[in-house]
Amino acid sequence: MEVGQMQRRLIDYTKSLFMEGILDGQFLQLQQLQDESNPDFVVEVVSLFFEDAEKLLNDITRALDQQSVDFKRVDAHVHQLKGSSASIGAQRVKNGCIAFRNFCEEQNVDGSLRCLQQIKQEYYLAKNKLETLFRLEQQIVAAGGSVPMMELSF
Amino acid sequence: MTVEGVIDDPRDQFPIGMRVLAVDDDPTCLFLLETLLRRCQYHVTTTNQAKTALKMLRENRDRFDLVISDVQMPDMDGFKLLELVGLEMDLPVIMLSINGDTKLVMKGISHGACDYLLKPVRIEELKNIWQHVIRRKKFDSKDRNNSCNQEKPHTGSGEGGPGSAGTLLDQNGKLNKKRKDQNEEEDEDNDENEHDNDDPSTQKKPRVVWSVDLHRKFVAAVNQLGIDKAVPKKILDMMNVEKLTRENKYRLYLKRISSVANQQANMVAALGGTDASYLQMGSLNGVGNFHTLNGSGQFPNTAFRSFPPSGMLGRLNTPAGLGIHNLPSSGMTQLSHAQNSSSNTIDQFNFQQVILPGNHNDGSVLQGMPMPLELDQLQYNKCVTQVRELSTAIDHTTVFPISSGLGDAKITIGSSSNPLLRVTNNTLLLEGSPQGAQGGKVFGNQSSLSISSLNSELCSPLPDHSRLNDNWSTAAQSSPFPLNDRFKQATLQPCNLRGNMSTMAFQIGSDPCDVSSVTSISTQSQDIRADIQCRANLIGSNASQISNNAPPQGWDDHNQDGSYHSNVMCSSINSMIPFNGTVGPLDITEVEARAPHGPKEASRKFYF
């Protein structure tokens, strides 16, 4: 596959992530911060997010499995997940966290468990999509091309 | 975990090299914040624990110029850190949070935060944070100068010295030149203070106080000149009032009235509102000039807030209170507000006006004045910004500005001067309901807006024609309207529809069946793609249903002209048909499409 074709494929794939609401404008902000001096910036930030999110999701799961749920602690974890997902532009994960916090406020265990499942689903979807995106970028760089910059107006 | 930035060059020019301590327990946010701060050329030290940050600050308070801290952290609350830093170090602290709740922001500001940033942080916001450091240092240097002046009134530093007014002493011992205009501003302040004690003859001329007479003269001058030619200079010449300048603004007059009204309202509240003279409708003694306020469309809310519900305005709801005779006590003007509890973005305003017997021709007794005293309810959720007059007669045109669902939409309800219709009981229901994007495929919101006018009584019986819910071409086949065949295929194509929304404005002239012009204006919309449907149904009056559907464009279709189909529908035309059943021809003289943002010609005209 030639470089131009791969670049077009990358652009289309990135657009689809925005169209589906998986990513938002913040992800473009991250891409704009990436330059020659910091070529792996986006991958670094997103990798950090993956590590942190996995840990937080495990903590939330454990906290909700307790006999008496400490909603204050759960809310703190969800708040942190909301912040980190907003920072990388994982829109659907962030929206799930907003709904989750409402259930925490109501101290609704069933609603919280449902929300947790939804957030996990959204998180793994975002993770798979972003990993595919990074693989496409690596293929373009390996073929001697440059990663095209997206410019979307929101 | 602590990461320190390496100082490359100690002689860096401020704000380059400003030393920032960033505190956040979230590693992703902290890494992003650090990168952004470095991009702004600040020296950054990061830590994920508030206690560690406090320890670092206590060890050497001159080591940092600014602290950026997250609000919610496990080991210590951000506000606690803010308090301690404020008390011990007196450093500017910027709070950072994903939660933009007003209470939380106000808590941060009241605790002494100099700014409150919302995550995700943008580089544009961080580029300006050095200003807080400058302000703080300027404030400190002023304090120091004041204390020095008090202790040693006769000694002063020489010009250009570290303590001089034109410079700021940095914590590093660097001299920072203050901007020239800042010095000038301070000089001006000093000059003003000096002039306060000057001879009264040299002071400013006394301003003319705006009065009702002046307002009348002003209105007369504007009317005489015409709105297009009414400029301040010409208006002043026309009014010909001595010492009147442009500064004598009408708003000052309104402020004065509202403050007087406040005082008198408090008096009424204190007296219990027992005096019957307060209940006269003519000038509402004690509430200022009601007619002036009504005419200007500006009710100062403060004037009405302080009345008790059972007090003066509460009793205006009764015929006795209104000073209107021959009216039964059951009739009253009501304005009710119901909020849909399921969603805080959907507000329903239900305006009900019960017309009293013997009062059909006048419409509402108190037009535009809400009786249950909840004036703030009208501004509840920014859904309806102003409700000025609710006329019950259908030949008045009512405009509702709507700022919630649509970008800049104004929906005008009204009709031509149709002698066949008279409304005796009119209920208006205004609903604005944003609909979420379907399946995540569309950016932005879809807004559906419907306005309906119910219970319209006809003075005389009309021929019973069935309601036509079809488009114009079908309507033409089943009714005696001769219709030009070309109108069926009328398609407006404004060029370059990227981010544009076309709105159709129908003007119905004095002839009920004369559509004089149809204008399609491309306006910049807020969302990339928004399918906005506006439905306006007026039952029993001249009604047209307008449905605008902008086709969703592909990502690469920015430069292509998309066709824009406007489907005009007639939902009820029985009020257009006079007794003899004959109707004049429907004239559609001109359709004009303007696309001011388009790359091609600015104006196209289509003649049918």
Coordinates of N, CA, C and O in Angstrom, one line a residue, chain B residues 71 79 82 95 99-113 115-116 118:
Chain B
V71 N -8.1 20.8 42.5 CA -9.0 21.0 43.6 C -9.2 19.7 44.4 O -8.9 19.6 45.6
F79 N -8.4 23.3 48.3 CA -8.7 24.6 49.0 C -7.9 24.7 50.2 O -7.5 25.9 50.6
L82 N -4.5 25.8 49.1 CA -4.7 27.3 48.8 C -4.6 28.2 50.0 O -3.9 29.2 50.0
M95 N -6.4 27.6 40.7 CA -7.1 26.3 41.0 C -7.4 25.7 39.6 O -7.7 26.4 38.6
N99 N -14.5 20.1 37.5 CA -15.9 20.5 37.9 C -16.0 22.0 37.8 O -15.4 22.7 38.6
G100 N -16.9 22.5 36.9 CA -17.1 23.9 36.8 C -18.3 24.4 37.5 O -18.9 25.5 37.1
D101 N -18.7 23.8 38.6 CA -19.8 24.2 39.4 C -19.6 25.6 40.0 O -18.5 25.8 40.5
T102 N -20.6 26.4 39.9 CA -20.5 27.8 40.3 C -20.1 27.9 41.8 O -19.2 28.7 42.1
K103 N -20.7 27.1 42.6 CA -20.4 27.1 44.0 C -18.9 26.8 44.3 O -18.3 27.5 45.1
L104 N -18.4 25.9 43.5 CA -17.0 25.5 43.7 C -16.1 26.6 43.3 O -15.1 26.8 43.9
V105 N -16.4 27.2 42.1 CA -15.6 28.3 41.6 C -15.6 29.4 42.6 O -14.5 30.0 42.9
M106 N -16.8 29.8 43.1 CA -16.9 30.9 44.1 C -16.1 30.5 45.4 O -15.5 31.4 46.0
K107 N -16.1 29.3 45.7 CA -15.4 28.9 46.9 C -13.9 29.1 46.7 O -13.2 29.6 47.6
G108 N -13.4 28.7 45.5 CA -12.0 28.9 45.2 C -11.6 30.4 45.2 O -10.6 30.7 45.8
I109 N -12.4 31.2 44.6 CA -12.1 32.6 44.5 C -12.2 33.2 45.9 O -11.3 34.0 46.3
S110 N -13.2 32.8 46.7 CA -13.3 33.4 48.1 C -12.1 32.9 49.0 O -11.8 33.6 49.9
H111 N -11.6 31.8 48.7 CA -10.4 31.3 49.5 C -9.1 32.0 49.0 O -8.1 31.7 49.6
G112 N -9.2 32.8 48.0 CA -8.0 33.5 47.6 C -7.3 33.1 46.3 O -6.2 33.5 46.0
A113 N -8.0 32.2 45.5 CA -7.4 31.8 44.2 C -7.5 33.0 43.3 O -8.4 33.7 43.2
D115 N -7.2 32.6 40.0 CA -7.9 32.1 38.8 C -8.4 30.7 39.0 O -7.9 30.0 40.0
Y116 N -9.3 30.3 38.2 CA -9.9 29.0 38.3 C -10.1 28.4 36.9 O -10.9 28.9 36.1
L118 N -10.6 25.3 34.1 CA -11.3 24.1 34.0 C -10.5 23.1 33.1 O -10.0 23.5 32.1

